[in-house]
PDB file of C-alpha atoms in Angstrom:
ATOM      1  CA  MET A   3      26.620 -19.594 -11.745  1.00 48.00           C
ATOM      2  CA  GLY A   4      29.572 -20.407 -13.952  1.00 51.00           C
ATOM      3  CA  GLY A   5      30.547 -21.243 -17.485  1.00 63.00           C
ATOM      4  CA  THR A   6      31.971 -19.295 -20.368  1.00 89.00           C
ATOM      5  CA  GLU A   7      28.671 -18.912 -22.255  1.00 92.00           C
ATOM      6  CA  VAL A   8      26.936 -17.544 -19.180  1.00 94.00           C
ATOM      7  CA  GLU A   9      29.738 -15.060 -18.549  1.00 94.00           C
ATOM      8  CA  VAL A  10      29.600 -13.924 -22.173  1.00 95.00           C
ATOM      9  CA  MET A  11      25.852 -13.337 -21.892  1.00 95.00           C
ATOM     10  CA  ILE A  12      26.302 -11.411 -18.650  1.00 96.00           C
ATOM     11  CA  GLY A  13      28.782  -9.168 -20.420  1.00 96.00           C
ATOM     12  CA  ARG A  14      26.541  -8.661 -23.434  1.00 96.00           C
ATOM     13  CA  LEU A  15      23.552  -7.916 -21.222  1.00 97.00           C
ATOM     14  CA  GLY A  16      25.625  -5.408 -19.288  1.00 96.00           C
ATOM     15  CA  GLU A  17      26.363  -3.630 -22.561  1.00 96.00           C
ATOM     16  CA  LEU A  18      22.664  -3.595 -23.465  1.00 96.00           C
ATOM     17  CA  LEU A  19      21.863  -2.085 -20.083  1.00 96.00           C
ATOM     18  CA  THR A  20      24.446   0.665 -20.305  1.00 95.00           C
ATOM     19  CA  GLY A  21      23.006   3.732 -18.595  1.00 95.00           C
ATOM     20  CA  VAL A  22      20.523   1.731 -16.503  1.00 96.00           C
ATOM     21  CA  ASP A  23      21.111   2.298 -12.802  1.00 96.00           C
ATOM     22  CA  ARG A  24      18.272   0.211 -11.346  1.00 97.00           C
ATOM     23  CA  LEU A  25      16.246  -2.340 -13.279  1.00 97.00           C
ATOM     24  CA  ALA A  26      12.806  -3.856 -12.659  1.00 97.00           C
ATOM     25  CA  VAL A  27      12.194  -7.235 -14.266  1.00 98.00           C
ATOM     26  CA  ALA A  28       8.570  -8.159 -14.929  1.00 97.00           C
ATOM     27  CA  PHE A  29       8.790 -11.573 -13.329  1.00 97.00           C
ATOM     28  CA  SER A  30       6.632 -14.690 -13.426  1.00 94.00           C
ATOM     29  CA  GLY A  31       8.973 -17.419 -12.190  1.00 94.00           C
ATOM     30  CA  GLY A  32       9.043 -19.012 -15.653  1.00 94.00           C
ATOM     31  CA  VAL A  33      12.308 -19.877 -17.318  1.00 96.00           C
ATOM     32  CA  ASP A  34      12.525 -16.734 -19.490  1.00 96.00           C
ATOM     33  CA  SER A  35      12.027 -14.146 -16.769  1.00 97.00           C
ATOM     34  CA  SER A  36      14.096 -16.229 -14.336  1.00 97.00           C
ATOM     35  CA  LEU A  37      17.087 -16.272 -16.664  1.00 97.00           C
ATOM     36  CA  LEU A  38      16.726 -12.561 -17.336  1.00 98.00           C
ATOM     37  CA  LEU A  39      16.575 -11.865 -13.602  1.00 98.00           C
ATOM     38  CA  ALA A  40      19.632 -14.021 -12.893  1.00 98.00           C
ATOM     39  CA  LEU A  41      21.720 -12.468 -15.668  1.00 97.00           C
ATOM     40  CA  ALA A  42      20.664  -8.940 -14.743  1.00 98.00           C
ATOM     41  CA  ALA A  43      21.533  -9.563 -11.093  1.00 98.00           C
ATOM     42  CA  ARG A  44      25.040 -10.544 -12.187  1.00 97.00           C
ATOM     43  CA  ALA A  45      25.406  -7.764 -14.756  1.00 97.00           C
ATOM     44  CA  LEU A  46      24.178  -4.900 -12.556  1.00 97.00           C
ATOM     45  CA  GLY A  47      24.441  -6.305  -9.039  1.00 97.00           C
ATOM     46  CA  ARG A  48      21.657  -7.810  -6.935  1.00 96.00           C
ATOM     47  CA  ASP A  49      21.104  -4.566  -5.069  1.00 96.00           C
ATOM     48  CA  ARG A  50      20.231  -2.807  -8.343  1.00 97.00           C
ATOM     49  CA  VAL A  51      17.579  -5.247  -9.588  1.00 98.00           C
ATOM     50  CA  ILE A  52      14.061  -6.043  -8.388  1.00 98.00           C
ATOM     51  CA  ALA A  53      11.596  -8.687  -9.566  1.00 98.00           C
ATOM     52  CA  VAL A  54       8.053  -7.379 -10.073  1.00 98.00           C
ATOM     53  CA  LEU A  55       5.315  -9.984  -9.854  1.00 98.00           C
ATOM     54  CA  GLY A  56       1.814  -9.103 -11.011  1.00 97.00           C
ATOM     55  CA  VAL A  57      -0.830 -10.710  -8.789  1.00 97.00           C
ATOM     56  CA  SER A  58      -4.431 -11.204  -9.904  1.00 97.00           C
ATOM     57  CA  PRO A  59      -7.004 -14.022 -10.144  1.00 96.00           C
ATOM     58  CA  SER A  60      -5.313 -15.203 -13.359  1.00 96.00           C
ATOM     59  CA  LEU A  61      -2.118 -16.153 -11.452  1.00 96.00           C
ATOM     60  CA  PRO A  62      -2.290 -19.638  -9.890  1.00 94.00           C
ATOM     61  CA  GLY A  63      -1.257 -19.767  -6.260  1.00 93.00           C
ATOM     62  CA  HIS A  64       1.434 -22.373  -6.861  1.00 92.00           C
ATOM     63  CA  GLU A  65       3.022 -20.219  -9.601  1.00 95.00           C
ATOM     64  CA  ARG A  66       3.146 -17.307  -7.177  1.00 96.00           C
ATOM     65  CA  ALA A  67       4.993 -19.478  -4.647  1.00 96.00           C
ATOM     66  CA  VAL A  68       7.404 -20.789  -7.280  1.00 94.00           C
ATOM     67  CA  ALA A  69       8.212 -17.233  -8.375  1.00 96.00           C
ATOM     68  CA  HIS A  70       9.126 -16.233  -4.827  1.00 97.00           C
ATOM     69  CA  ASP A  71      11.293 -19.339  -4.387  1.00 96.00           C
ATOM     70  CA  THR A  72      13.147 -18.687  -7.636  1.00 96.00           C
ATOM     71  CA  ALA A  73      13.800 -15.024  -6.878  1.00 97.00           C
ATOM     72  CA  ARG A  74      15.018 -15.983  -3.404  1.00 97.00           C
ATOM     73  CA  HIS A  75      17.463 -18.436  -4.977  1.00 96.00           C
ATOM     74  CA  ILE A  76      18.760 -15.716  -7.304  1.00 97.00           C
ATOM     75  CA  GLY A  77      19.019 -13.309  -4.385  1.00 97.00           C
ATOM     76  CA  VAL A  78      16.743 -10.574  -5.705  1.00 97.00           C
ATOM     77  CA  PRO A  79      13.734  -9.160  -3.811  1.00 97.00           C
ATOM     78  CA  VAL A  80      10.214  -9.596  -5.146  1.00 98.00           C
ATOM     79  CA  VAL A  81       7.838  -6.653  -5.311  1.00 97.00           C
ATOM     80  CA  GLU A  82       4.226  -7.709  -5.787  1.00 97.00           C
ATOM     81  CA  VAL A  83       1.829  -5.403  -7.583  1.00 96.00           C
ATOM     82  CA  VAL A  84      -1.886  -6.099  -7.692  1.00 96.00           C
ATOM     83  CA  THR A  85      -3.205  -5.841 -11.230  1.00 96.00           C
ATOM     84  CA  TYR A  86      -6.805  -5.220 -12.240  1.00 97.00           C
ATOM     85  CA  GLU A  87      -7.005  -6.455 -15.816  1.00 97.00           C
ATOM     86  CA  GLY A  88     -10.200  -8.259 -14.818  1.00 97.00           C
ATOM     87  CA  ASP A  89     -11.895  -4.865 -14.453  1.00 97.00           C
ATOM     88  CA  ARG A  90     -11.205  -3.979 -18.083  1.00 97.00           C
ATOM     89  CA  ALA A  91     -14.138  -4.668 -20.391  1.00 97.00           C
ATOM     90  CA  ALA A  92     -11.815  -5.470 -23.304  1.00 96.00           C
ATOM     91  CA  TYR A  93     -10.006  -8.083 -21.200  1.00 97.00           C
ATOM     92  CA  GLN A  94     -13.291  -9.604 -20.026  1.00 97.00           C
ATOM     93  CA  ARG A  95     -14.469  -9.930 -23.652  1.00 97.00           C
ATOM     94  CA  ASN A  96     -11.482 -12.215 -24.234  1.00 96.00           C
ATOM     95  CA  GLY A  97     -10.656 -11.427 -27.836  1.00 94.00           C
ATOM     96  CA  PRO A  98      -7.329 -12.473 -29.379  1.00 90.00           C
ATOM     97  CA  ASP A  99      -5.854  -9.247 -27.983  1.00 92.00           C
ATOM     98  CA  ARG A 100      -6.601 -10.210 -24.356  1.00 94.00           C
ATOM     99  CA  CYS A 101      -2.879 -10.490 -23.566  1.00 92.00           C
ATOM    100  CA  PHE A 102      -2.388  -6.897 -24.679  1.00 94.00           C
ATOM    101  CA  HIS A 103      -4.802  -5.644 -22.032  1.00 96.00           C
ATOM    102  CA  CYS A 104      -3.227  -7.867 -19.366  1.00 95.00           C
ATOM    103  CA  LYS A 105       0.331  -6.739 -20.129  1.00 95.00           C
ATOM    104  CA  ASP A 106      -0.784  -3.124 -20.550  1.00 96.00           C
ATOM    105  CA  GLU A 107      -2.283  -3.268 -17.053  1.00 97.00           C
ATOM    106  CA  LEU A 108       0.890  -4.822 -15.619  1.00 96.00           C
ATOM    107  CA  PHE A 109       3.240  -2.313 -17.216  1.00 96.00           C
ATOM    108  CA  THR A 110       0.957   0.557 -16.224  1.00 95.00           C
ATOM    109  CA  ARG A 111       1.001  -0.623 -12.598  1.00 93.00           C
ATOM    110  CA  ILE A 112       4.776  -0.948 -12.673  1.00 93.00           C
ATOM    111  CA  SER A 113       5.080   2.574 -14.045  1.00 87.00           C
ATOM    112  CA  ASP A 114       2.605   4.054 -11.575  1.00 82.00           C
ATOM    113  CA  ASP A 115       3.427   2.110  -8.420  1.00 82.00           C
ATOM    114  CA  VAL A 116       7.008   0.890  -8.666  1.00 91.00           C
ATOM    115  CA  LEU A 117       9.291   3.232 -10.586  1.00 90.00           C
ATOM    116  CA  ALA A 118       9.315   6.119  -8.153  1.00 86.00           C
ATOM    117  CA  GLU A 119       9.126   4.091  -4.927  1.00 93.00           C
ATOM    118  CA  TYR A 120      12.023   1.815  -5.845  1.00 94.00           C
ATOM    119  CA  ARG A 121      13.965   4.379  -7.892  1.00 92.00           C
ATOM    120  CA  VAL A 122      13.877   2.169 -10.965  1.00 95.00           C
ATOM    121  CA  ASP A 123      14.786   3.761 -14.273  1.00 93.00           C
ATOM    122  CA  ALA A 124      14.059   0.871 -16.663  1.00 96.00           C
ATOM    123  CA  VAL A 125      11.741  -2.132 -16.930  1.00 97.00           C
ATOM    124  CA  ALA A 126      12.510  -5.355 -18.811  1.00 97.00           C
ATOM    125  CA  TYR A 127      10.577  -8.533 -19.514  1.00 96.00           C
ATOM    126  CA  GLY A 128      11.417 -12.020 -20.684  1.00 95.00           C
ATOM    127  CA  GLU A 129      10.393 -12.085 -24.333  1.00 94.00           C
ATOM    128  CA  ASN A 130      12.793 -14.419 -26.137  1.00 94.00           C
ATOM    129  CA  ALA A 131      13.757 -14.536 -29.809  1.00 93.00           C
ATOM    130  CA  ASP A 132      11.179 -17.240 -30.600  1.00 89.00           C
ATOM    131  CA  ASP A 133       8.419 -15.171 -28.980  1.00 86.00           C
ATOM    132  CA  ALA A 134       9.459 -12.150 -31.049  1.00 83.00           C
ATOM    133  CA  ARG A 135       8.832 -14.104 -34.253  1.00 81.00           C
ATOM    134  CA  ARG A 136       5.321 -15.245 -33.272  1.00 74.00           C
ATOM    135  CA  SER A 137       2.299 -13.371 -34.526  1.00 66.00           C
ATOM    136  CA  ASP A 138       0.044 -14.258 -31.567  1.00 64.00           C
ATOM    137  CA  ARG A 139       1.847 -12.176 -28.921  1.00 75.00           C
ATOM    138  CA  PRO A 140      -0.193  -8.991 -28.448  1.00 80.00           C
ATOM    139  CA  GLY A 141       1.518  -8.521 -25.096  1.00 82.00           C
ATOM    140  CA  ALA A 142       4.624  -7.495 -27.023  1.00 87.00           C
ATOM    141  CA  ARG A 143       2.675  -4.515 -28.370  1.00 90.00           C
ATOM    142  CA  ALA A 144       1.955  -3.382 -24.804  1.00 93.00           C
ATOM    143  CA  ALA A 145       5.626  -3.745 -23.912  1.00 92.00           C
ATOM    144  CA  ALA A 146       6.607  -1.572 -26.861  1.00 91.00           C
ATOM    145  CA  ALA A 147       4.027   1.062 -25.912  1.00 93.00           C
ATOM    146  CA  HIS A 148       5.502   1.265 -22.405  1.00 94.00           C
ATOM    147  CA  ARG A 149       9.111   1.166 -23.673  1.00 95.00           C
ATOM    148  CA  VAL A 150       9.795  -2.044 -21.802  1.00 96.00           C
ATOM    149  CA  LEU A 151      13.135  -3.630 -22.661  1.00 96.00           C
ATOM    150  CA  ARG A 152      13.356  -7.155 -24.066  1.00 96.00           C
ATOM    151  CA  PRO A 153      17.001  -8.143 -23.611  1.00 97.00           C
ATOM    152  CA  LEU A 154      16.674 -11.886 -24.298  1.00 97.00           C
ATOM    153  CA  ALA A 155      15.183 -11.233 -27.730  1.00 95.00           C
ATOM    154  CA  GLU A 156      17.801  -8.577 -28.473  1.00 95.00           C
ATOM    155  CA  LEU A 157      20.536 -11.025 -27.527  1.00 96.00           C
ATOM    156  CA  GLY A 158      19.023 -13.495 -30.015  1.00 96.00           C
ATOM    157  CA  LEU A 159      18.259 -16.124 -27.363  1.00 96.00           C
ATOM    158  CA  ALA A 160      15.712 -18.699 -28.536  1.00 95.00           C
ATOM    159  CA  LYS A 161      13.818 -20.917 -26.084  1.00 94.00           C
ATOM    160  CA  THR A 162      16.378 -23.713 -26.323  1.00 95.00           C
ATOM    161  CA  ASP A 163      19.160 -21.208 -25.579  1.00 96.00           C
ATOM    162  CA  VAL A 164      17.224 -19.868 -22.611  1.00 96.00           C
ATOM    163  CA  ARG A 165      16.749 -23.330 -21.114  1.00 96.00           C
ATOM    164  CA  ARG A 166      20.398 -24.250 -21.668  1.00 95.00           C
ATOM    165  CA  LEU A 167      21.646 -21.060 -20.017  1.00 96.00           C
ATOM    166  CA  ALA A 168      19.147 -21.403 -17.167  1.00 96.00           C
ATOM    167  CA  ALA A 169      20.480 -24.903 -16.476  1.00 96.00           C
ATOM    168  CA  ALA A 170      24.041 -23.561 -16.527  1.00 95.00           C
ATOM    169  CA  CYS A 171      22.952 -20.943 -13.994  1.00 94.00           C
ATOM    170  CA  GLY A 172      21.532 -23.623 -11.720  1.00 94.00           C
ATOM    171  CA  LEU A 173      17.954 -22.384 -12.031  1.00 95.00           C
ATOM    172  CA  SER A 174      15.251 -24.902 -11.147  1.00 92.00           C
ATOM    173  CA  SER A 175      13.040 -23.309 -13.803  1.00 92.00           C
ATOM    174  CA  ALA A 176      15.360 -24.595 -16.578  1.00 92.00           C
ATOM    175  CA  ALA A 177      13.110 -27.599 -17.153  1.00 89.00           C
ATOM    176  CA  LYS A 178       9.905 -25.973 -15.920  1.00 87.00           C
ATOM    177  CA  PRO A 179       6.971 -26.420 -18.320  1.00 85.00           C
ATOM    178  CA  ALA A 180       5.442 -23.268 -19.758  1.00 83.00           C
ATOM    179  CA  ALA A 181       2.738 -21.882 -17.478  1.00 84.00           C
ATOM    180  CA  PRO A 182       0.605 -19.272 -19.253  1.00 88.00           C
ATOM    181  CA  CYS A 183      -2.024 -17.460 -17.226  1.00 93.00           C
ATOM    182  CA  LEU A 184      -5.305 -19.131 -16.324  1.00 96.00           C
ATOM    183  CA  ALA A 185      -7.251 -16.906 -18.723  1.00 96.00           C
ATOM    184  CA  SER A 186      -5.530 -18.666 -21.634  1.00 94.00           C
ATOM    185  CA  ARG A 187      -7.667 -21.728 -20.812  1.00 96.00           C
ATOM    186  CA  ILE A 188     -10.893 -19.938 -21.767  1.00 97.00           C
ATOM    187  CA  PRO A 189     -11.912 -19.913 -25.465  1.00 96.00           C
ATOM    188  CA  HIS A 190     -11.748 -16.513 -27.110  1.00 95.00           C
ATOM    189  CA  PHE A 191     -14.994 -14.523 -27.029  1.00 95.00           C
ATOM    190  CA  SER A 192     -16.149 -16.448 -23.962  1.00 97.00           C
ATOM    191  CA  ASP A 193     -16.021 -13.973 -21.090  1.00 97.00           C
ATOM    192  CA  VAL A 194     -13.200 -14.186 -18.571  1.00 98.00           C
ATOM    193  CA  THR A 195     -14.657 -14.174 -15.051  1.00 97.00           C
ATOM    194  CA  PRO A 196     -13.143 -14.726 -11.591  1.00 97.00           C
ATOM    195  CA  ALA A 197     -15.410 -17.754 -11.158  1.00 97.00           C
ATOM    196  CA  LYS A 198     -14.075 -19.455 -14.304  1.00 98.00           C
ATOM    197  CA  LEU A 199     -10.474 -18.701 -13.347  1.00 98.00           C
ATOM    198  CA  ALA A 200     -11.001 -20.156  -9.871  1.00 97.00           C
ATOM    199  CA  GLN A 201     -12.649 -23.246 -11.344  1.00 98.00           C
ATOM    200  CA  ILE A 202      -9.720 -23.838 -13.696  1.00 98.00           C
ATOM    201  CA  GLU A 203      -7.204 -23.351 -10.900  1.00 97.00           C
ATOM    202  CA  ARG A 204      -9.005 -25.874  -8.669  1.00 98.00           C
ATOM    203  CA  ALA A 205      -9.126 -28.474 -11.440  1.00 98.00           C
ATOM    204  CA  GLU A 206      -5.464 -28.031 -12.373  1.00 97.00           C
ATOM    205  CA  ALA A 207      -4.405 -28.124  -8.731  1.00 97.00           C
ATOM    206  CA  GLY A 208      -6.322 -31.386  -8.288  1.00 98.00           C
ATOM    207  CA  LEU A 209      -4.610 -32.932 -11.319  1.00 98.00           C
ATOM    208  CA  ARG A 210      -1.228 -31.694 -10.143  1.00 96.00           C
ATOM    209  CA  ARG A 211      -1.767 -33.457  -6.822  1.00 97.00           C
ATOM    210  CA  LEU A 212      -2.230 -36.667  -8.816  1.00 98.00           C
ATOM    211  CA  GLY A 213       1.273 -36.262 -10.227  1.00 97.00           C
ATOM    212  CA  PHE A 214       0.654 -34.493 -13.543  1.00 96.00           C
ATOM    213  CA  THR A 215       3.093 -31.601 -13.879  1.00 91.00           C
ATOM    214  CA  ASP A 216       2.515 -30.288 -17.405  1.00 93.00           C
ATOM    215  CA  LEU A 217      -1.172 -29.744 -18.103  1.00 95.00           C
ATOM    216  CA  ARG A 218      -3.963 -27.422 -19.164  1.00 96.00           C
ATOM    217  CA  VAL A 219      -7.631 -27.538 -18.244  1.00 97.00           C
ATOM    218  CA  ARG A 220      -9.569 -25.742 -20.974  1.00 97.00           C
ATOM    219  CA  HIS A 221     -12.906 -24.298 -19.890  1.00 98.00           C
ATOM    220  CA  HIS A 222     -15.814 -25.236 -22.176  1.00 97.00           C
ATOM    221  CA  GLY A 223     -18.774 -24.468 -19.940  1.00 97.00           C
ATOM    222  CA  ASP A 224     -19.727 -27.679 -18.158  1.00 97.00           C
ATOM    223  CA  VAL A 225     -16.894 -29.521 -19.893  1.00 98.00           C
ATOM    224  CA  ALA A 226     -13.260 -29.488 -18.796  1.00 98.00           C
ATOM    225  CA  ARG A 227     -11.014 -30.423 -21.721  1.00 97.00           C
ATOM    226  CA  ILE A 228      -7.805 -31.777 -20.227  1.00 98.00           C
ATOM    227  CA  GLU A 229      -4.568 -31.447 -22.159  1.00 97.00           C
ATOM    228  CA  LEU A 230      -1.581 -33.546 -21.116  1.00 97.00           C
ATOM    229  CA  PRO A 231       1.685 -34.540 -22.821  1.00 96.00           C
ATOM    230  CA  PRO A 232       1.070 -37.616 -25.033  1.00 96.00           C
ATOM    231  CA  ASP A 233       3.180 -39.826 -22.755  1.00 96.00           C
ATOM    232  CA  ASP A 234       0.834 -39.045 -19.847  1.00 97.00           C
ATOM    233  CA  LEU A 235      -2.373 -39.953 -21.684  1.00 97.00           C
ATOM    234  CA  PRO A 236      -2.244 -43.719 -20.979  1.00 97.00           C
ATOM    235  CA  THR A 237      -1.706 -43.057 -17.277  1.00 97.00           C
ATOM    236  CA  ALA A 238      -4.666 -40.690 -17.110  1.00 97.00           C
ATOM    237  CA  VAL A 239      -7.121 -43.260 -18.485  1.00 96.00           C
ATOM    238  CA  SER A 240      -5.810 -46.359 -16.745  1.00 95.00           C
ATOM    239  CA  GLY A 241      -7.304 -48.051 -13.692  1.00 91.00           C
ATOM    240  CA  PRO A 242      -7.933 -46.019 -10.549  1.00 96.00           C
ATOM    241  CA  MET A 243      -6.188 -42.949 -12.010  1.00 97.00           C
ATOM    242  CA  ARG A 244      -9.039 -42.447 -14.477  1.00 97.00           C
ATOM    243  CA  ASP A 245     -11.511 -42.188 -11.596  1.00 97.00           C
ATOM    244  CA  ALA A 246      -9.191 -39.818  -9.727  1.00 98.00           C
ATOM    245  CA  VAL A 247      -8.844 -37.548 -12.763  1.00 98.00           C
ATOM    246  CA  HIS A 248     -12.597 -37.515 -13.205  1.00 98.00           C
ATOM    247  CA  ALA A 249     -13.158 -36.727  -9.520  1.00 98.00           C
ATOM    248  CA  ALA A 250     -10.605 -33.889  -9.536  1.00 98.00           C
ATOM    249  CA  VAL A 251     -12.416 -32.184 -12.395  1.00 98.00           C
ATOM    250  CA  LEU A 252     -15.897 -32.674 -10.960  1.00 98.00           C
ATOM    251  CA  ASP A 253     -14.717 -31.409  -7.566  1.00 98.00           C
ATOM    252  CA  ALA A 254     -13.754 -28.167  -9.305  1.00 98.00           C
ATOM    253  CA  GLY A 255     -17.345 -27.644 -10.448  1.00 97.00           C
ATOM    254  CA  PHE A 256     -17.340 -29.093 -13.968  1.00 98.00           C
ATOM    255  CA  ARG A 257     -19.940 -31.673 -14.973  1.00 98.00           C
ATOM    256  CA  PHE A 258     -17.849 -33.527 -17.547  1.00 98.00           C
ATOM    257  CA  ALA A 259     -14.158 -34.358 -18.039  1.00 97.00           C
ATOM    258  CA  ALA A 260     -12.803 -34.821 -21.559  1.00 97.00           C
ATOM    259  CA  LEU A 261      -9.229 -35.866 -22.301  1.00 97.00           C
ATOM    260  CA  ASP A 262      -7.834 -34.327 -25.495  1.00 96.00           C
ATOM    261  CA  VAL A 263      -6.009 -37.064 -27.415  1.00 95.00           C
ATOM    262  CA  ALA A 264      -4.033 -34.419 -29.322  1.00 93.00           C
ATOM    263  CA  GLY A 265      -2.065 -33.716 -26.142  1.00 94.00           C
ATOM    264  CA  ILE A 266      -0.967 -30.392 -24.748  1.00 93.00           C
ATOM    265  CA  GLN A 267      -1.149 -27.501 -27.226  1.00 86.00           C
ATOM    266  CA  SER A 268       0.460 -24.095 -26.839  1.00 76.00           C
ATOM    267  CA  GLY A 269      -1.749 -21.304 -28.178  1.00 67.00           C
ATOM    268  CA  ALA A 270      -4.646 -23.702 -28.669  1.00 66.00           C
ATOM    269  CA  PHE A 271      -7.238 -20.923 -28.844  1.00 70.00           C
ATOM    270  CA  THR A 272      -5.237 -18.006 -30.258  1.00 61.00           C
ATOM    271  CA  LEU A 273      -3.195 -19.506 -33.091  1.00 56.00           C
ATOM    272  CA  PRO A 274      -6.192 -20.709 -35.156  1.00 57.00           C
ATOM    273  CA  LEU A 275      -7.692 -17.196 -35.064  1.00 51.00           C
ATOM    274  CA  VAL A 276      -4.396 -15.626 -36.070  1.00 47.00           C
ATOM    275  CA  GLN A 277      -4.040 -18.074 -38.965  1.00 49.00           C
ATOM    276  CA  ILE A 278      -7.605 -17.419 -40.144  1.00 44.00           C
ATOM    277  CA  ALA A 279      -6.972 -13.688 -40.074  1.00 43.00           C
ATOM    278  CA  GLY A 280      -3.797 -14.186 -42.085  1.00 44.00           C
ATOM    279  CA  VAL A 281      -1.733 -12.259 -39.571  1.00 41.00           C
TER     280      VAL A 281
END
């Protein structure tokens, strides 16, 4: 991990973490939390940082494996905590504040199960400066309630900065597509259930085996609405691939497969509600 910009950020992060002896990073394996983990490991020392991975039915198996691989590359141990957001009625109802209940559960589990056992005196997560400006991030409210640090946002690092620094650090996640939890594929006010989450994971895993790397399968009852980058749309509907895409979705338990010509959309369900509410 070299480069002047990276070294500057390590120094600035070290200043932000003044007084922190041991840090837990809420870790997903995505580019934001990976960069934070890598910088923190350099600023504090690898033996003073742990990566905490929340495990529940909303975490795809392949994302769990990627997170472990990334942390191993950085040289920081992973502590898994089982989270039970699916037991919360407010989470199951799947309103626009679903992410609050998920993050509140995660940060509660970290506080209850991790801090004392691993002698951690601070928790941080990978909110970046772009995230901090968005109005559809109720998880940030949970972080504030639990006094979780957000160093990337405080350093003013936008998503493009994060990816550039991650590449300079040699992190494989630098170009990794965003991978929000499986519950984000279910329309708001349609209940989140383990069965739906498993169905989505099976469909996405099937499409990933066909070579699609950036995708969402939105759950609309019997219908799977597939979102892909625009450049991938012709491939998905051409020749034998069309039949393979259809089969992958039906094998997951859906009756119909619909390809969204608008392409992949971040916040597809939440942003319209936020805009309607005028938030």
